[in-house]
Amino acid sequence: MKWYDVESELLSFGATYNFSFGGRGIGKTYSTLKYLIRENIRFIYLRTYQTEIDLCANGDCNPFKKLNSDTGSAYGFKKITKDITGIYDAEMNNVGYAVALSTFAKLRGVDFSDIDFILYEEFNTSGRPCRNQGTLFFNFYETVNRNRELEGKEPVKVVFLGNALSIANPVMVAFNLVSDCEWMIQNGDDLKVLEDRGIAIQIVNSNNEVSVAKRETALYKAIRGTEYYEHAVDNKFINDSFF
């Protein structure tokens, strides 16, 4: 089965800010983590809330769990400070950090000059709203990226991973990308690259091999026609009206 591949399907366009909306379970997180480890890229695993980061430190909720099982690796999380968690391999070599956007505003004097990549997982969650989420992200990115471009270095790349809940989420609004997403949906486009802004937006085609196969699994046969089905396998933005 052909699973989602972030390198060939999104990062290959060379954008700095990469947004991917895809059905559940197609391999977005798995593919991105695998790419980062394979290419030995130091990264930040970003979530919106600290409770989400704390859950990652639990072995059962470790986002590396499947990758560890498939490859025989042992990547995991361990607290460094109250608000910063380290990501380590089996030999306890640090490969990156896990941070919550909502608590990062309280941090001062943090040096992330060794970081080249940010993976923002579930950036458009429909749970409790995060106040000023877009501005918080801009401040976070400025802290991580700092002046490296003025020093002739490449900017820190970002992959935003989300499900088809809403294109009018605070991050997309802050980036002024809602109309671009709406245009893509109305025209049936899977990808839009804004080269002048260093942005790539992907709405994964719901006819990908994994989503098609998932339609015949027990849960999705049982809930066919529901809103959950539409966002999980049909990749329709269920919280938006395009009337």
mmCIF file of C-alpha atoms in Angstrom:
data_model
loop_
_atom_site.group_PDB
_atom_site.id
_atom_site.type_symbol
_atom_site.label_atom_id
_atom_site.label_comp_id
_atom_site.label_asym_id
_atom_site.label_seq_id
_atom_site.Cartn_x
_atom_site.Cartn_y
_atom_site.Cartn_z
ATOM 1 C CA MET A 1 0.000 0.000 0.000
ATOM 2 C CA LYS A 2 1.285 3.471 -0.875
ATOM 3 C CA TRP A 3 1.346 5.559 2.281
ATOM 4 C CA TYR A 4 1.719 9.331 2.437
ATOM 5 C CA ASP A 5 5.287 10.553 1.873
ATOM 6 C CA VAL A 6 5.983 14.078 3.102
ATOM 7 C CA GLU A 7 9.312 14.411 1.295
ATOM 8 C CA SER A 8 8.109 13.689 -2.232
ATOM 9 C CA GLU A 9 4.563 15.020 -1.890
ATOM 10 C CA LEU A 10 5.207 18.284 -0.034
ATOM 11 C CA LEU A 11 8.791 19.164 0.906
ATOM 12 C CA SER A 12 10.073 18.649 -2.629
ATOM 13 C CA PHE A 13 8.619 22.042 -3.634
ATOM 14 C CA GLY A 14 11.187 23.865 -1.508
ATOM 15 C CA ALA A 15 8.806 25.998 0.579
ATOM 16 C CA THR A 16 9.654 27.186 4.085
ATOM 17 C CA TYR A 17 6.097 26.909 5.450
ATOM 18 C CA ASN A 18 4.348 23.693 4.435
ATOM 19 C CA PHE A 19 0.698 23.034 5.287
ATOM 20 C CA SER A 20 -0.808 19.572 4.833
ATOM 21 C CA PHE A 21 -4.460 18.688 5.400
ATOM 22 C CA GLY A 22 -5.074 14.970 5.109
ATOM 23 C CA GLY A 23 -7.401 12.177 6.168
ATOM 24 C CA ARG A 24 -6.777 10.339 9.405
ATOM 25 C CA GLY A 25 -4.215 7.555 9.499
ATOM 26 C CA ILE A 26 -2.663 8.076 6.063
ATOM 27 C CA GLY A 27 0.861 8.437 7.493
ATOM 28 C CA LYS A 28 1.436 12.200 7.777
ATOM 29 C CA THR A 29 3.136 12.150 11.194
ATOM 30 C CA TYR A 30 4.887 8.826 10.630
ATOM 31 C CA SER A 31 6.324 9.985 7.315
ATOM 32 C CA THR A 32 7.530 13.313 8.695
ATOM 33 C CA LEU A 33 9.209 11.801 11.753
ATOM 34 C CA LYS A 34 10.814 9.104 9.599
ATOM 35 C CA TYR A 35 12.160 11.754 7.212
ATOM 36 C CA LEU A 36 13.616 13.844 10.056
ATOM 37 C CA ILE A 37 15.355 10.872 11.645
ATOM 38 C CA ARG A 38 16.634 9.488 8.343
ATOM 39 C CA GLU A 39 18.082 12.843 7.300
ATOM 40 C CA ASN A 40 19.511 13.508 10.783
ATOM 41 C CA ILE A 41 17.647 16.827 11.043
ATOM 42 C CA ARG A 42 17.387 18.395 14.477
ATOM 43 C CA PHE A 43 13.796 19.448 15.031
ATOM 44 C CA ILE A 44 11.116 20.712 17.367
ATOM 45 C CA TYR A 45 7.937 18.690 17.779
ATOM 46 C CA LEU A 46 5.327 21.382 18.441
ATOM 47 C CA ARG A 47 1.833 20.943 19.852
ATOM 48 C CA THR A 48 -0.616 23.605 20.953
ATOM 49 C CA TYR A 49 -1.037 22.611 24.605
ATOM 50 C CA GLN A 50 1.310 21.338 27.323
ATOM 51 C CA THR A 51 -1.053 18.479 28.155
ATOM 52 C CA GLU A 52 -0.462 17.138 24.630
ATOM 53 C CA ILE A 53 3.306 17.266 25.076
ATOM 54 C CA ASP A 54 3.043 15.594 28.484
ATOM 55 C CA LEU A 55 1.066 12.734 26.930
ATOM 56 C CA CYS A 56 3.873 12.201 24.415
ATOM 57 C CA ALA A 57 6.205 11.389 27.299
ATOM 58 C CA ASN A 58 3.910 8.462 28.077
ATOM 59 C CA GLY A 59 5.131 5.382 26.201
ATOM 60 C CA ASP A 60 1.645 4.492 24.998
ATOM 61 C CA CYS A 61 1.149 7.959 23.457
ATOM 62 C CA ASN A 62 4.646 8.373 22.034
ATOM 63 C CA PRO A 63 4.282 9.564 18.399
ATOM 64 C CA PHE A 64 7.379 7.471 17.589
ATOM 65 C CA LYS A 65 5.692 4.280 18.814
ATOM 66 C CA LYS A 66 4.878 2.818 15.382
ATOM 67 C CA LEU A 67 8.170 3.983 13.855
ATOM 68 C CA ASN A 68 10.088 2.431 16.749
ATOM 69 C CA SER A 69 8.230 -0.838 16.259
ATOM 70 C CA ASP A 70 8.865 -0.912 12.508
ATOM 71 C CA THR A 71 12.539 0.039 12.619
ATOM 72 C CA GLY A 72 13.703 -1.350 15.952
ATOM 73 C CA SER A 73 14.570 2.140 17.181
ATOM 74 C CA ALA A 74 13.706 3.587 20.588
ATOM 75 C CA TYR A 75 12.979 7.295 20.229
ATOM 76 C CA GLY A 76 11.244 8.802 23.217
ATOM 77 C CA PHE A 77 10.638 11.902 25.322
ATOM 78 C CA LYS A 78 12.154 13.069 28.597
ATOM 79 C CA LYS A 79 11.609 16.306 30.495
ATOM 80 C CA ILE A 80 14.454 18.833 30.494
ATOM 81 C CA THR A 81 12.611 21.653 32.268
ATOM 82 C CA LYS A 82 8.979 22.176 33.195
ATOM 83 C CA ASP A 83 8.149 23.539 29.737
ATOM 84 C CA ILE A 84 10.773 21.892 27.500
ATOM 85 C CA THR A 85 10.941 18.167 26.772
ATOM 86 C CA GLY A 86 13.863 16.518 25.012
ATOM 87 C CA ILE A 87 13.580 13.881 22.293
ATOM 88 C CA TYR A 88 16.201 11.116 22.556
ATOM 89 C CA ASP A 89 17.301 7.945 20.791
ATOM 90 C CA ALA A 90 18.133 4.642 22.499
ATOM 91 C CA GLU A 91 21.611 5.870 23.473
ATOM 92 C CA MET A 92 20.072 9.036 24.972
ATOM 93 C CA ASN A 93 21.450 11.240 22.217
ATOM 94 C CA ASN A 94 19.294 14.340 21.915
ATOM 95 C CA VAL A 95 17.709 14.686 18.451
ATOM 96 C CA GLY A 96 15.348 17.568 19.217
ATOM 97 C CA TYR A 97 12.779 19.061 21.556
ATOM 98 C CA ALA A 98 9.061 18.926 22.218
ATOM 99 C CA VAL A 99 7.379 22.223 23.087
ATOM 100 C CA ALA A 100 3.829 23.503 23.615
ATOM 101 C CA LEU A 101 2.914 26.730 21.850
ATOM 102 C CA SER A 102 0.601 27.881 24.647
ATOM 103 C CA THR A 103 3.357 27.758 27.284
ATOM 104 C CA PHE A 104 6.273 28.903 25.141
ATOM 105 C CA ALA A 105 5.322 32.574 25.582
ATOM 106 C CA LYS A 106 6.481 32.306 29.197
ATOM 107 C CA LEU A 107 9.978 31.195 28.215
ATOM 108 C CA ARG A 108 12.816 33.678 27.867
ATOM 109 C CA GLY A 109 16.402 33.402 26.667
ATOM 110 C CA VAL A 110 15.949 29.991 25.012
ATOM 111 C CA ASP A 111 18.567 29.144 22.372
ATOM 112 C CA PHE A 112 17.288 26.931 19.561
ATOM 113 C CA SER A 113 20.077 27.793 17.118
ATOM 114 C CA ASP A 114 20.717 24.073 16.562
ATOM 115 C CA ILE A 115 17.187 23.522 15.227
ATOM 116 C CA ASP A 116 16.496 23.348 11.476
ATOM 117 C CA PHE A 117 12.914 22.082 11.365
ATOM 118 C CA ILE A 118 9.585 22.452 13.187
ATOM 119 C CA LEU A 119 6.827 19.848 13.014
ATOM 120 C CA TYR A 120 3.565 21.395 14.229
ATOM 121 C CA GLU A 121 1.203 18.491 14.850
ATOM 122 C CA GLU A 122 -2.596 19.000 14.782
ATOM 123 C CA PHE A 123 -2.218 22.739 14.347
ATOM 124 C CA ASN A 124 -5.897 23.161 13.410
ATOM 125 C CA THR A 125 -7.492 21.090 16.152
ATOM 126 C CA SER A 126 -11.153 21.829 16.837
ATOM 127 C CA GLY A 127 -10.701 21.499 20.596
ATOM 128 C CA ARG A 128 -10.566 24.410 23.013
ATOM 129 C CA PRO A 129 -9.290 27.492 21.169
ATOM 130 C CA CYS A 130 -5.820 28.840 21.828
ATOM 131 C CA ARG A 131 -5.952 32.599 22.230
ATOM 132 C CA ASN A 132 -3.806 34.483 19.683
ATOM 133 C CA GLN A 133 -2.550 31.187 18.278
ATOM 134 C CA GLY A 134 -1.286 32.756 15.052
ATOM 135 C CA THR A 135 0.670 35.502 16.825
ATOM 136 C CA LEU A 136 2.032 32.983 19.319
ATOM 137 C CA PHE A 137 3.365 30.925 16.448
ATOM 138 C CA PHE A 138 4.982 33.953 14.788
ATOM 139 C CA ASN A 139 6.733 34.809 18.064
ATOM 140 C CA PHE A 140 7.774 31.188 18.491
ATOM 141 C CA TYR A 141 9.194 31.006 14.974
ATOM 142 C CA GLU A 142 11.067 34.289 15.442
ATOM 143 C CA THR A 143 12.673 32.884 18.595
ATOM 144 C CA VAL A 144 13.755 29.679 16.859
ATOM 145 C CA ASN A 145 14.820 31.211 13.540
ATOM 146 C CA ARG A 146 16.376 34.374 15.004
ATOM 147 C CA ASN A 147 18.882 36.023 12.644
ATOM 148 C CA ARG A 148 20.131 32.930 10.846
ATOM 149 C CA GLU A 149 18.988 34.253 7.459
ATOM 150 C CA LEU A 150 20.965 37.457 8.049
ATOM 151 C CA GLU A 151 23.966 35.208 8.628
ATOM 152 C CA GLY A 152 23.502 33.531 5.243
ATOM 153 C CA LYS A 153 21.818 30.386 6.569
ATOM 154 C CA GLU A 154 18.598 28.743 5.398
ATOM 155 C CA PRO A 155 15.423 29.558 7.374
ATOM 156 C CA VAL A 156 13.934 26.956 9.662
ATOM 157 C CA LYS A 157 11.435 24.835 7.716
ATOM 158 C CA VAL A 158 7.985 24.142 9.131
ATOM 159 C CA VAL A 159 5.467 21.403 8.402
ATOM 160 C CA PHE A 160 1.968 22.021 9.726
ATOM 161 C CA LEU A 161 -0.055 18.798 9.896
ATOM 162 C CA GLY A 162 -3.818 18.838 10.305
ATOM 163 C CA ASN A 163 -7.060 17.081 9.510
ATOM 164 C CA ALA A 164 -9.913 18.448 7.419
ATOM 165 C CA LEU A 165 -11.706 20.376 10.163
ATOM 166 C CA SER A 166 -11.565 24.031 9.125
ATOM 167 C CA ILE A 167 -9.541 26.151 6.715
ATOM 168 C CA ALA A 168 -10.537 29.198 8.798
ATOM 169 C CA ASN A 169 -8.457 28.133 11.784
ATOM 170 C CA PRO A 170 -6.415 30.812 13.618
ATOM 171 C CA VAL A 171 -3.083 29.853 12.047
ATOM 172 C CA MET A 172 -4.395 29.961 8.465
ATOM 173 C CA VAL A 173 -6.139 33.250 9.230
ATOM 174 C CA ALA A 174 -2.920 34.711 10.648
ATOM 175 C CA PHE A 175 -1.004 33.649 7.527
ATOM 176 C CA ASN A 176 -3.799 35.115 5.347
ATOM 177 C CA LEU A 177 -4.297 31.790 3.562
ATOM 178 C CA VAL A 178 -8.023 31.145 3.956
ATOM 179 C CA SER A 179 -8.946 32.507 0.522
ATOM 180 C CA ASP A 180 -6.159 30.439 -1.074
ATOM 181 C CA CYS A 181 -7.541 27.269 0.542
ATOM 182 C CA GLU A 182 -11.069 28.157 -0.513
ATOM 183 C CA TRP A 183 -9.861 28.665 -4.083
ATOM 184 C CA MET A 184 -8.184 25.232 -3.995
ATOM 185 C CA ILE A 185 -11.333 23.522 -2.747
ATOM 186 C CA GLN A 186 -13.583 25.211 -5.290
ATOM 187 C CA ASN A 187 -11.226 24.256 -8.123
ATOM 188 C CA GLY A 188 -10.411 20.765 -6.905
ATOM 189 C CA ASP A 189 -6.682 21.470 -6.562
ATOM 190 C CA ASP A 190 -4.557 19.298 -4.274
ATOM 191 C CA LEU A 191 -1.601 21.669 -4.077
ATOM 192 C CA LYS A 192 -0.856 25.374 -4.250
ATOM 193 C CA VAL A 193 2.672 26.781 -4.006
ATOM 194 C CA LEU A 194 3.074 30.492 -3.271
ATOM 195 C CA GLU A 195 6.705 30.815 -4.299
ATOM 196 C CA ASP A 196 6.966 34.518 -3.486
ATOM 197 C CA ARG A 197 5.903 33.797 0.100
ATOM 198 C CA GLY A 198 7.716 30.492 0.597
ATOM 199 C CA ILE A 199 4.437 28.672 1.283
ATOM 200 C CA ALA A 200 3.056 25.342 0.065
ATOM 201 C CA ILE A 201 -0.511 24.241 0.852
ATOM 202 C CA GLN A 202 -1.603 20.651 0.326
ATOM 203 C CA ILE A 203 -5.079 19.176 0.593
ATOM 204 C CA VAL A 204 -4.383 15.466 0.207
ATOM 205 C CA ASN A 205 -6.626 13.843 -2.398
ATOM 206 C CA SER A 206 -9.209 11.677 -0.654
ATOM 207 C CA ASN A 207 -8.777 9.034 -3.358
ATOM 208 C CA ASN A 208 -5.304 8.195 -2.097
ATOM 209 C CA GLU A 209 -4.749 4.470 -1.634
ATOM 210 C CA VAL A 210 -4.913 4.502 2.167
ATOM 211 C CA SER A 211 -8.135 6.547 2.466
ATOM 212 C CA VAL A 212 -9.858 4.382 -0.153
ATOM 213 C CA ALA A 213 -8.891 1.241 1.776
ATOM 214 C CA LYS A 214 -10.022 2.731 5.111
ATOM 215 C CA ARG A 215 -13.543 3.226 3.721
ATOM 216 C CA GLU A 216 -13.975 -0.546 3.889
ATOM 217 C CA THR A 217 -12.783 -0.955 7.475
ATOM 218 C CA ALA A 218 -15.256 -1.660 10.285
ATOM 219 C CA LEU A 219 -15.545 1.859 11.735
ATOM 220 C CA TYR A 220 -15.971 3.714 8.463
ATOM 221 C CA LYS A 221 -18.478 1.248 7.047
ATOM 222 C CA ALA A 222 -20.517 1.752 10.215
ATOM 223 C CA ILE A 223 -20.436 5.565 10.182
ATOM 224 C CA ARG A 224 -20.667 6.235 6.452
ATOM 225 C CA GLY A 225 -22.486 9.522 5.816
ATOM 226 C CA THR A 226 -21.530 11.129 9.139
ATOM 227 C CA GLU A 227 -19.460 14.283 9.635
ATOM 228 C CA TYR A 228 -16.649 12.264 11.176
ATOM 229 C CA TYR A 229 -16.492 10.071 8.067
ATOM 230 C CA GLU A 230 -16.379 13.123 5.823
ATOM 231 C CA HIS A 231 -13.352 14.662 7.523
ATOM 232 C CA ALA A 232 -11.542 11.428 8.384
ATOM 233 C CA VAL A 233 -11.560 9.694 4.983
ATOM 234 C CA ASP A 234 -13.187 12.086 2.497
ATOM 235 C CA ASN A 235 -10.988 14.982 3.689
ATOM 236 C CA LYS A 236 -13.894 17.423 3.662
ATOM 237 C CA PHE A 237 -13.706 20.480 5.899
ATOM 238 C CA ILE A 238 -16.701 19.742 8.079
ATOM 239 C CA ASN A 239 -16.583 22.973 10.143
ATOM 240 C CA ASP A 240 -16.726 25.253 7.106
ATOM 241 C CA SER A 241 -19.616 26.304 4.902
ATOM 242 C CA PHE A 242 -18.873 26.890 1.218
ATOM 243 C CA PHE A 243 -22.455 27.801 0.301
#
